[in-house]
Amino acid sequence: MSVCELHSESRHNEGEEKRYLKANNMEVSIFFEYPNNTIKTSKYNAFNFLPLNLFEQFQRLANAYFLVLLFLQLIPQISSLAWYTTVIPLVVVLSITGVKDAIDDVKRHKNDNQVNNHSVLKLVDGRMEEDKWMNVQVGNIIKLENNQPVTADMLLLSSSEPYSLAYVETADLDGETNLKVKQAISCTCDMEDNLDLLSAFDGEVKCELPNNKLHKFAGVLTYKGKDYFLDHDKLLLRGCVIRNTDWCYGLVIYTGPDTKLMQNSGKSTFKQTRIDHLMNVLVLWIFLLLVIMCLMLAIGHGIWESRIGYYFQIFLPWKSHVSSSVVSSLSTFWSYFIVLNTMVPISLYVSVELIRLGNSYYINWDRKMFYAPKNMPAQARTTTLNEELGQVKYVFSDKTGTLTQNIMIFHKCSINGNLYGDVADRNGEKVTASERNKVDFTYNKLADPKFSFYDKTLVDAVKKGDHWVCLFFLSLSLCHTVMSEEKVEGELVYQAQSPDEGALVTAARNFGFVFRSRTSETITVVEMGKVQIYQLLAILDFDNVRKRMSVIVRTPDDRVLLFCKGADTIICELLHSSCTSLCNATMEHLDDFASEGLRTLMVAYRELDNTFFQTWSMKHTEASMSLDNREKKLSILYEEIEKDLLLLGATAIEDKLQDGVPETIFTLSKAGIKIWVLTGDKQETAVNIAYSCNLLEDEMDAVFIVKGNDGETVQQELREARSKMKPDSLLDSDPVNIFLAQKHKIPFAVPEEVPNGSYGLIINGYSLAYALEGQLELELLRVACMCKAVICCRMTPLQKAQVVELVKKYKKVVTLAIGDGANDVSMIKAAHIGVGISGQEGMQAMLNSDFAFSQFHYLQRLILVHGRWSYNRMCKFLSYFFYKNFAFTLVHFWYAFFNGFSAQTVYDNWFITCYNLIYTSLPVLGMSLFDQDVNDVWSLRFPELYEPGQHNLYFNKKVFAGCLMHGIFSSFVLFFIPMGTIYSTVRSDGKEISDYQSYSLMVQTSLICVVTTQIALKITYWTVISHFFIWGSLGIYFCILFLLYSDGLCLMLPNVFQFLGVARNTLNQPQLWMSVFLTVILCMLPMIGYQFLRPLFWPISVEKVLRRIQLMRHPPPLPSRTRRKHPGLRRSAYAFSHQQGFGALITSGKTMRSKGSKKGSFPSKK
């Protein structure tokens, strides 16, 4: 039986719960139909573009409405308008939108092709051949080299490093900047780069089916009759980057859509704005209104025909298909349905697309969002979401690379109670650091030229040989897991597993305590030019519970010293009682560091008695070899020796934020926008950054930490938090509880709750997994939404998307997600608006975003300026557009009562054709593209102006109803004022002017003047273009009027141009101009009256702000946010991006190369 048949039978028996593959055997991969390594983020292809795109476009009810209307117009018995009046605009709208969607998707195809066509070395017939990523299949063996991205999820077989270790950077997957160690299975390590052995490798792998769990993998490798257990530490995931490993070989396990990266990337969805959804509802309303009106007019027609028309057939005979007044009424119903179709003109959607396109170009052209160092402008990658930017309520942000720059800087330190790092003038006053104050390290030949420090007193203390300062820096140069690489004499390159350690060891290096090299048993340090070799006796490794690490060394003068660094909350408990006063002074400095948002570690040491250490070392060796409770035994031993420490001081490292992050968060908060940080990084690191950027504040009443390991504990922690924020919320009588107790159709909107103070919430990914299940998700939502800031740590990409979806599901608000890595793609796709930053973690986030730029602080300009302007313009446009078309169309309704309900139109056919297309298009576009109530500076100085968009105050169902009522009133005035004006009226020469054509001209001229004056009242920002568009449109109307009603056209095509001489005979009559004047005045009154009365009876807060702006001549300065130190308030600023396990690797010698190797082998970013 073949391998495929065996596996097929086994897979069938196990219910298809496993994946099977065989190395170097493509038959198995083909048999099980595993996908190749192609990825696809595009939506369309050449075959499905037309049907799929049309399907999406006809989800807009207006487009579907006009399609139905088109079919009706093809029936000659009921059509009162030509079919092409609907076909041409509909085709134009569908074509413009289709071309735009096609262009967007072509860009996605290009991006996909760029990724899929990357080259990789693949093992084929005993030799390495270069192939494309997309051709890689399950079972292939591929070779990766240093700094190359991982092609697919693959099992590590061998590498250039000792013990077949490989180092990977996973920032693109989980947001963590520290590097991870992977190790090949023992049975494949010896293959190294021997192509004969690799080609002969025929191991069979049985593993779990593709899933989105980034940190879990289980499988079994069967090779030469033996089974080897496979776990996550042996798997290289797509999205990682190989670091500090010359080469490695891997067996492909998952490809393309099956990779964990793609399993977490989420699906591309068709995004529609809230206004789009509202317009769909309004189209239904208008359709119902249209049906009611047509029904009324059809009934009126039936009554008229039965009472008058039936007896009048000798002069007005019925058509051949009409046998009774009922049949005539039925055909009249559809005739009026066509005549009144302009209540929802197809030009509405053309105008909407043009306005969105124009406002998108404003974003692309904004030089204040151009980032010169990368030569990158802001990009509106979609043109359909502009006004949605003006309605954002929740912002979900990644941390690493989005809020921070991934750069760690040694900023300050406290040594023996003395603070170093502040720059002072001659009078002892603090001054801002500058290049002039920069410390000169040229005296140290091994110093890092990139390192900067500005307090010269610390260098002076080192040069003077201050005992405590020297011991402090000696501690930093010894207590770490960094490896050193020296390819060129004197040029050291530190390979640090975490950026924190790299910054600390580099600081010690520059101050004269240079960590030069290490073996598994020694550490070589150059102390102020003198080489010293310390014997490494033990490394007490870091973990998240201990929150500290220690090294035990024997000095050249035969002393045994323990150096320890870790969280202040832990180290303080381990200090000798003699350190109390020093600890208090150091804690004062730590408070200062915390208030500045710096990451802190406390440093201490202890001299050990040689006999005591020997006894402890024997216990340690025994515990290390133990098979039972090994971790617990080691922990007890660590505590036994890590006590009675003597405090040396503390370090303060700056995790450098992007420019303007704290100010941006403060401004967005003032705009009523809630910001949640969703990160894959550690809790301490995320919390520290949250304080740095003023997201969390020391002034908060409480910051709740949810860290339960089961659903019951998580629920209890969330309920306790809610009881503090809003005690009444636990009572059955609470309005929200009463609301939730009722049965609602999911999804429903959870009402807003107001807490009794300012709170923050911190929750890790493990607890979040429980909180997102069942009824707990509502508990989480209620607590989180009452908090001023929410920090979610250790999250998977899928969890990020789930949190976004949770808020979308129950809050009915606009959400925005911003990130820079592949681990952010799922939340960017899930949010209403996705923003990508072209940062340190590749281009995946940017390629999947709706908007993109290079700096986080551009977000405030995108939202508060462009978003607000776009929303205001779109709302003004829609309210005006609906009004002008109601006023235009409903005149036919009043006219029906005077023409026997015959579906005759009031206007000339050419006026109907040109009304939306020409006569009223320019003023609309002028207002919608150029209008602004305040400029960009005022918008940023007064974020409160953003509030109306969040509550959708400027265009909603209520505003629409007002537009409808105003349109009905205006149509009434437009019909009856001209009728009253010309009723029984004669010209100066005695001839009557009360004919149909003259009346039609008076109505349409009055209509154009009314709608033009209306839009002039709406505009708040007048420019030359605005004047030209508005008053020029009136001139265009009269020019076209004289052209269409000219003798030449009317005599040339009398059946098409029927209003011969009407313009010159009517426009010279004073009755017409009196009618126009009265009509304009009467139609303006409701709008002017409403604008006058609204601030008195229905004021909104933004109007008060606008009045304040009108009274100011110059914008106020930007508000400054200074961090204040609060006496009596203690907050640890501990943060350390380190990973457990590296101490054991070092002492075991696994990271040490043989003498013939090229370089040291511990990971760092290059």
CSV table of C-alpha atoms in Angstrom, one decimal, residues 577-897:
chain,number,residue,atom,x,y,z
A,577,SER,CA,18.2,46.4,56.5
A,578,SER,CA,21.2,48.8,56.4
A,579,CYS,CA,20.0,50.1,53.0
A,580,THR,CA,16.7,51.6,54.2
A,581,SER,CA,17.7,55.3,53.9
A,582,LEU,CA,19.4,54.7,50.6
A,583,CYS,CA,16.4,52.8,49.4
A,584,ASN,CA,14.1,55.7,50.3
A,585,ALA,CA,16.3,58.2,48.4
A,586,THR,CA,16.5,55.8,45.4
A,587,MET,CA,12.7,55.4,45.5
A,588,GLU,CA,12.3,59.2,45.2
A,589,HIS,CA,14.4,59.1,42.1
A,590,LEU,CA,12.4,56.2,40.7
A,591,ASP,CA,9.2,58.2,41.3
A,592,ASP,CA,10.8,61.0,39.2
A,593,PHE,CA,11.7,58.4,36.5
A,594,ALA,CA,8.1,57.0,36.5
A,595,SER,CA,6.6,60.5,36.2
A,596,GLU,CA,8.8,61.0,33.1
A,597,GLY,CA,7.6,57.7,31.6
A,598,LEU,CA,11.0,56.0,31.8
A,599,ARG,CA,11.5,52.2,32.2
A,600,THR,CA,13.3,51.4,35.4
A,601,LEU,CA,15.3,48.6,36.9
A,602,MET,CA,16.9,48.5,40.4
A,603,VAL,CA,20.5,47.2,40.7
A,604,ALA,CA,22.0,45.5,43.8
A,605,TYR,CA,24.8,43.2,44.8
A,606,ARG,CA,25.9,40.9,47.5
A,607,GLU,CA,29.3,39.5,48.4
A,608,LEU,CA,29.0,35.8,49.2
A,609,ASP,CA,31.0,33.7,51.6
A,610,ASN,CA,32.9,31.1,49.6
A,611,THR,CA,31.8,28.1,51.9
A,612,PHE,CA,28.2,29.2,51.7
A,613,PHE,CA,28.4,29.5,47.9
A,614,GLN,CA,29.9,26.0,47.5
A,615,THR,CA,27.1,24.5,49.6
A,616,TRP,CA,24.5,26.4,47.6
A,617,SER,CA,26.1,25.5,44.3
A,618,MET,CA,25.9,21.8,45.1
A,619,LYS,CA,22.2,22.2,45.9
A,620,HIS,CA,21.7,24.2,42.7
A,621,THR,CA,23.4,21.4,40.6
A,622,GLU,CA,21.2,18.8,42.3
A,623,ALA,CA,18.0,20.9,41.7
A,624,SER,CA,19.0,21.5,38.1
A,625,MET,CA,19.2,17.8,37.4
A,626,SER,CA,15.9,17.0,39.2
A,627,LEU,CA,13.0,15.6,37.2
A,628,ASP,CA,10.3,16.4,39.8
A,629,ASN,CA,9.3,20.0,40.7
A,630,ARG,CA,12.5,21.3,39.1
A,631,GLU,CA,11.2,24.9,38.7
A,632,LYS,CA,10.0,25.1,42.3
A,633,LYS,CA,13.2,23.8,43.7
A,634,LEU,CA,15.3,26.2,41.7
A,635,SER,CA,13.0,29.1,42.8
A,636,ILE,CA,13.5,28.2,46.5
A,637,LEU,CA,17.3,28.1,46.0
A,638,TYR,CA,17.2,31.5,44.1
A,639,GLU,CA,15.4,33.1,47.0
A,640,GLU,CA,17.9,31.6,49.5
A,641,ILE,CA,20.8,33.4,47.9
A,642,GLU,CA,19.1,36.5,46.6
A,643,LYS,CA,18.7,38.2,50.0
A,644,ASP,CA,20.5,40.7,52.2
A,645,LEU,CA,21.4,42.6,49.0
A,646,LEU,CA,23.2,45.9,49.0
A,647,LEU,CA,21.6,48.6,46.9
A,648,LEU,CA,23.7,50.1,44.1
A,649,GLY,CA,21.1,52.2,42.4
A,650,ALA,CA,18.6,52.2,39.5
A,651,THR,CA,18.5,52.7,35.8
A,652,ALA,CA,16.1,54.7,33.7
A,653,ILE,CA,15.7,53.8,30.0
A,654,GLU,CA,13.6,55.7,27.6
A,655,ASP,CA,11.5,53.6,25.2
A,656,LYS,CA,11.5,56.3,22.7
A,657,LEU,CA,8.0,57.4,21.6
A,658,GLN,CA,7.3,58.6,18.2
A,659,ASP,CA,7.2,62.4,17.9
A,660,GLY,CA,4.1,64.0,19.3
A,661,VAL,CA,2.4,60.9,20.6
A,662,PRO,CA,1.4,62.2,24.1
A,663,GLU,CA,0.1,65.4,22.6
A,664,THR,CA,-1.9,63.5,20.0
A,665,ILE,CA,-3.5,61.2,22.6
A,666,PHE,CA,-4.3,64.2,24.7
A,667,THR,CA,-5.9,66.1,21.8
A,668,LEU,CA,-7.9,63.0,20.7
A,669,SER,CA,-9.1,62.5,24.2
A,670,LYS,CA,-10.4,66.1,24.3
A,671,ALA,CA,-12.3,65.3,21.1
A,672,GLY,CA,-14.2,62.6,23.0
A,673,ILE,CA,-12.3,59.7,21.3
A,674,LYS,CA,-11.4,56.7,23.5
A,675,ILE,CA,-8.1,55.1,22.8
A,676,TRP,CA,-7.4,51.4,23.5
A,677,VAL,CA,-3.9,49.9,23.1
A,678,LEU,CA,-3.9,46.3,21.8
A,679,THR,CA,-0.5,44.8,21.8
A,680,GLY,CA,1.3,41.5,21.8
A,681,ASP,CA,4.0,42.8,24.1
A,682,LYS,CA,4.4,42.2,27.8
A,683,GLN,CA,2.1,43.9,30.4
A,684,GLU,CA,4.9,45.8,32.1
A,685,THR,CA,6.2,47.2,28.8
A,686,ALA,CA,2.7,48.2,27.6
A,687,VAL,CA,1.7,49.8,30.9
A,688,ASN,CA,5.0,51.8,31.0
A,689,ILE,CA,4.4,53.2,27.5
A,690,ALA,CA,0.7,53.9,28.4
A,691,TYR,CA,2.0,56.2,31.2
A,692,SER,CA,4.7,57.7,29.0
A,693,CYS,CA,2.2,58.8,26.4
A,694,ASN,CA,-0.4,60.0,29.0
A,695,LEU,CA,-2.9,57.3,28.2
A,696,LEU,CA,-2.8,56.2,31.8
A,697,GLU,CA,-2.3,58.9,34.4
A,698,ASP,CA,-1.3,58.9,38.0
A,699,GLU,CA,-4.3,61.1,38.8
A,700,MET,CA,-6.7,58.3,37.9
A,701,ASP,CA,-8.9,57.0,40.7
A,702,ALA,CA,-7.9,53.4,39.9
A,703,VAL,CA,-6.3,51.2,37.3
A,704,PHE,CA,-7.8,47.7,37.2
A,705,ILE,CA,-5.7,44.7,36.3
A,706,VAL,CA,-7.6,41.6,35.1
A,707,LYS,CA,-5.3,38.6,35.2
A,708,GLY,CA,-7.6,35.6,36.0
A,709,ASN,CA,-6.8,32.2,34.6
A,710,ASP,CA,-10.3,31.0,34.4
A,711,GLY,CA,-13.7,32.4,33.4
A,712,GLU,CA,-15.0,32.6,37.0
A,713,THR,CA,-12.1,34.6,38.2
A,714,VAL,CA,-12.2,37.0,35.2
A,715,GLN,CA,-15.9,37.6,35.8
A,716,GLN,CA,-15.3,38.3,39.4
A,717,GLU,CA,-12.5,40.8,38.6
A,718,LEU,CA,-14.6,42.6,36.0
A,719,ARG,CA,-17.6,42.8,38.4
A,720,GLU,CA,-15.3,44.2,41.2
A,721,ALA,CA,-14.1,46.8,38.8
A,722,ARG,CA,-17.6,47.7,37.7
A,723,SER,CA,-18.8,48.0,41.3
A,724,LYS,CA,-16.1,50.6,42.0
A,725,MET,CA,-16.7,52.6,38.8
A,726,LYS,CA,-20.5,52.5,39.1
A,727,PRO,CA,-21.8,50.7,42.2
A,728,ASP,CA,-25.5,50.9,41.1
A,729,SER,CA,-24.6,48.9,37.9
A,730,LEU,CA,-24.7,45.7,40.0
A,731,LEU,CA,-28.3,46.3,41.0
A,732,ASP,CA,-31.2,44.8,39.2
A,733,SER,CA,-32.8,48.3,39.1
A,734,ASP,CA,-29.9,49.7,37.0
A,735,PRO,CA,-31.3,50.9,33.6
A,736,VAL,CA,-28.6,49.1,31.7
A,737,ASN,CA,-29.3,45.8,33.5
A,738,ILE,CA,-33.0,46.2,32.9
A,739,PHE,CA,-32.3,46.8,29.2
A,740,LEU,CA,-30.0,43.8,29.0
A,741,ALA,CA,-32.5,41.6,30.8
A,742,GLN,CA,-35.0,42.2,27.9
A,743,LYS,CA,-34.7,39.9,24.9
A,744,HIS,CA,-33.1,41.8,22.0
A,745,LYS,CA,-32.2,40.7,18.6
A,746,ILE,CA,-28.4,40.5,18.3
A,747,PRO,CA,-26.7,42.7,17.5
A,748,PHE,CA,-28.1,45.5,19.8
A,749,ALA,CA,-26.6,48.7,21.1
A,750,VAL,CA,-25.6,48.7,24.8
A,751,PRO,CA,-26.4,52.1,26.4
A,752,GLU,CA,-23.6,54.3,27.5
A,753,GLU,CA,-22.7,54.3,31.2
A,754,VAL,CA,-21.0,57.1,33.1
A,755,PRO,CA,-18.5,56.1,35.8
A,756,ASN,CA,-18.0,58.1,39.0
A,757,GLY,CA,-14.4,58.9,38.3
A,758,SER,CA,-11.4,58.4,35.9
A,759,TYR,CA,-10.3,54.8,35.5
A,760,GLY,CA,-8.0,52.6,33.4
A,761,LEU,CA,-8.2,48.8,32.6
A,762,ILE,CA,-5.3,46.4,31.9
A,763,ILE,CA,-6.0,42.9,30.7
A,764,ASN,CA,-3.8,40.2,29.3
A,765,GLY,CA,-4.5,37.9,26.3
A,766,TYR,CA,-5.0,34.8,28.4
A,767,SER,CA,-7.7,36.4,30.5
A,768,LEU,CA,-9.1,38.1,27.4
A,769,ALA,CA,-9.7,34.7,25.9
A,770,TYR,CA,-12.2,34.0,28.7
A,771,ALA,CA,-13.6,37.5,28.7
A,772,LEU,CA,-14.6,37.3,25.0
A,773,GLU,CA,-16.7,34.2,25.5
A,774,GLY,CA,-20.5,34.1,26.1
A,775,GLN,CA,-22.0,36.6,28.5
A,776,LEU,CA,-18.6,37.7,29.7
A,777,GLU,CA,-18.1,39.7,26.6
A,778,LEU,CA,-20.8,42.1,27.7
A,779,GLU,CA,-19.2,42.3,31.1
A,780,LEU,CA,-15.9,43.2,29.6
A,781,LEU,CA,-17.5,45.7,27.2
A,782,ARG,CA,-19.3,47.5,30.0
A,783,VAL,CA,-16.2,47.8,32.2
A,784,ALA,CA,-13.9,48.7,29.3
A,785,CYS,CA,-16.2,51.4,27.9
A,786,MET,CA,-16.4,53.1,31.2
A,787,CYS,CA,-12.6,53.4,31.4
A,788,LYS,CA,-10.7,56.3,30.1
A,789,ALA,CA,-8.0,54.0,28.8
A,790,VAL,CA,-7.8,50.3,28.1
A,791,ILE,CA,-4.5,48.3,27.7
A,792,CYS,CA,-4.7,44.8,26.3
A,793,CYS,CA,-1.4,42.9,26.4
A,794,ARG,CA,0.0,39.6,25.1
A,795,MET,CA,-2.7,39.5,22.5
A,796,THR,CA,-2.8,37.3,19.4
A,797,PRO,CA,-3.7,39.1,16.1
A,798,LEU,CA,-7.1,37.3,16.1
A,799,GLN,CA,-7.9,38.6,19.6
A,800,LYS,CA,-7.2,42.2,18.4
A,801,ALA,CA,-9.8,41.7,15.7
A,802,GLN,CA,-12.2,40.2,18.2
A,803,VAL,CA,-12.0,43.2,20.5
A,804,VAL,CA,-12.7,45.5,17.6
A,805,GLU,CA,-15.6,43.4,16.5
A,806,LEU,CA,-17.0,43.4,20.1
A,807,VAL,CA,-17.1,47.2,20.2
A,808,LYS,CA,-18.6,47.3,16.7
A,809,LYS,CA,-21.2,44.7,17.7
A,810,TYR,CA,-22.6,46.4,20.8
A,811,LYS,CA,-21.7,50.0,20.6
A,812,LYS,CA,-22.8,51.1,17.1
A,813,VAL,CA,-20.0,53.6,16.9
A,814,VAL,CA,-17.3,54.2,14.3
A,815,THR,CA,-14.0,52.4,15.1
A,816,LEU,CA,-10.5,53.1,13.8
A,817,ALA,CA,-7.6,50.7,14.1
A,818,ILE,CA,-4.0,51.8,13.6
A,819,GLY,CA,-0.9,49.6,13.4
A,820,ASP,CA,2.3,49.0,11.5
A,821,GLY,CA,2.8,45.2,11.5
A,822,ALA,CA,1.4,42.0,10.1
A,823,ASN,CA,0.0,41.2,13.5
A,824,ASP,CA,-2.2,44.4,13.2
A,825,VAL,CA,-3.7,43.4,9.8
A,826,SER,CA,-6.7,41.6,11.3
A,827,MET,CA,-7.8,44.5,13.5
A,828,ILE,CA,-7.2,46.9,10.6
A,829,LYS,CA,-9.5,44.9,8.5
A,830,ALA,CA,-12.1,44.5,11.3
A,831,ALA,CA,-12.4,48.2,12.1
A,832,HIS,CA,-14.6,50.6,10.2
A,833,ILE,CA,-11.4,52.4,9.2
A,834,GLY,CA,-8.0,50.9,9.1
A,835,VAL,CA,-4.8,53.0,9.2
A,836,GLY,CA,-1.4,51.6,8.4
A,837,ILE,CA,1.9,53.1,9.5
A,838,SER,CA,5.0,52.4,7.4
A,839,GLY,CA,7.2,51.6,10.3
A,840,GLN,CA,9.8,49.1,11.5
A,841,GLU,CA,7.7,46.0,11.0
A,842,GLY,CA,7.3,45.8,7.2
A,843,MET,CA,4.5,46.9,4.9
A,844,GLN,CA,1.7,44.4,5.6
A,845,ALA,CA,-0.3,46.8,7.7
A,846,MET,CA,0.0,49.6,5.2
A,847,LEU,CA,-0.9,47.4,2.3
A,848,ASN,CA,-4.2,46.3,4.0
A,849,SER,CA,-5.1,49.7,5.3
A,850,ASP,CA,-7.6,52.3,4.1
A,851,PHE,CA,-5.3,55.2,5.0
A,852,ALA,CA,-1.5,55.2,5.5
A,853,PHE,CA,1.2,57.5,6.7
A,854,SER,CA,4.5,57.4,8.6
A,855,GLN,CA,3.9,59.0,12.0
A,856,PHE,CA,1.2,58.4,14.6
A,857,HIS,CA,0.8,62.1,15.3
A,858,TYR,CA,-0.6,62.5,11.8
A,859,LEU,CA,-3.7,60.7,13.0
A,860,GLN,CA,-5.0,63.8,14.8
A,861,ARG,CA,-4.8,65.8,11.5
A,862,LEU,CA,-6.4,62.9,9.6
A,863,ILE,CA,-9.3,62.7,12.0
A,864,LEU,CA,-9.8,66.2,13.4
A,865,VAL,CA,-9.1,68.1,10.2
A,866,HIS,CA,-9.7,66.0,7.1
A,867,GLY,CA,-12.3,63.7,8.8
A,868,ARG,CA,-14.3,66.6,10.3
A,869,TRP,CA,-14.2,68.7,7.1
A,870,SER,CA,-15.3,65.6,5.0
A,871,TYR,CA,-18.2,64.8,7.4
A,872,ASN,CA,-19.4,68.4,7.6
A,873,ARG,CA,-19.2,68.8,3.8
A,874,MET,CA,-21.0,65.5,3.1
A,875,CYS,CA,-23.8,66.3,5.6
A,876,LYS,CA,-24.3,69.8,4.1
A,877,PHE,CA,-24.3,68.2,0.6
A,878,LEU,CA,-26.8,65.5,1.5
A,879,SER,CA,-29.3,67.8,3.3
A,880,TYR,CA,-29.1,70.4,0.4
A,881,PHE,CA,-29.3,67.7,-2.3
A,882,PHE,CA,-32.4,66.0,-0.9
A,883,TYR,CA,-34.0,69.4,-0.3
A,884,LYS,CA,-33.4,70.7,-3.8
A,885,ASN,CA,-34.7,67.5,-5.4
A,886,PHE,CA,-37.8,67.4,-3.1
A,887,ALA,CA,-38.5,71.0,-4.1
A,888,PHE,CA,-38.0,70.2,-7.8
A,889,THR,CA,-40.0,66.9,-7.9
A,890,LEU,CA,-42.9,67.6,-5.7
A,891,VAL,CA,-44.1,70.5,-7.9
A,892,HIS,CA,-45.4,67.7,-10.1
A,893,PHE,CA,-47.6,66.5,-7.2
A,894,TRP,CA,-49.4,69.9,-6.9
A,895,TYR,CA,-49.6,70.2,-10.7
A,896,ALA,CA,-51.5,66.9,-10.8
A,897,PHE,CA,-54.5,68.5,-9.2
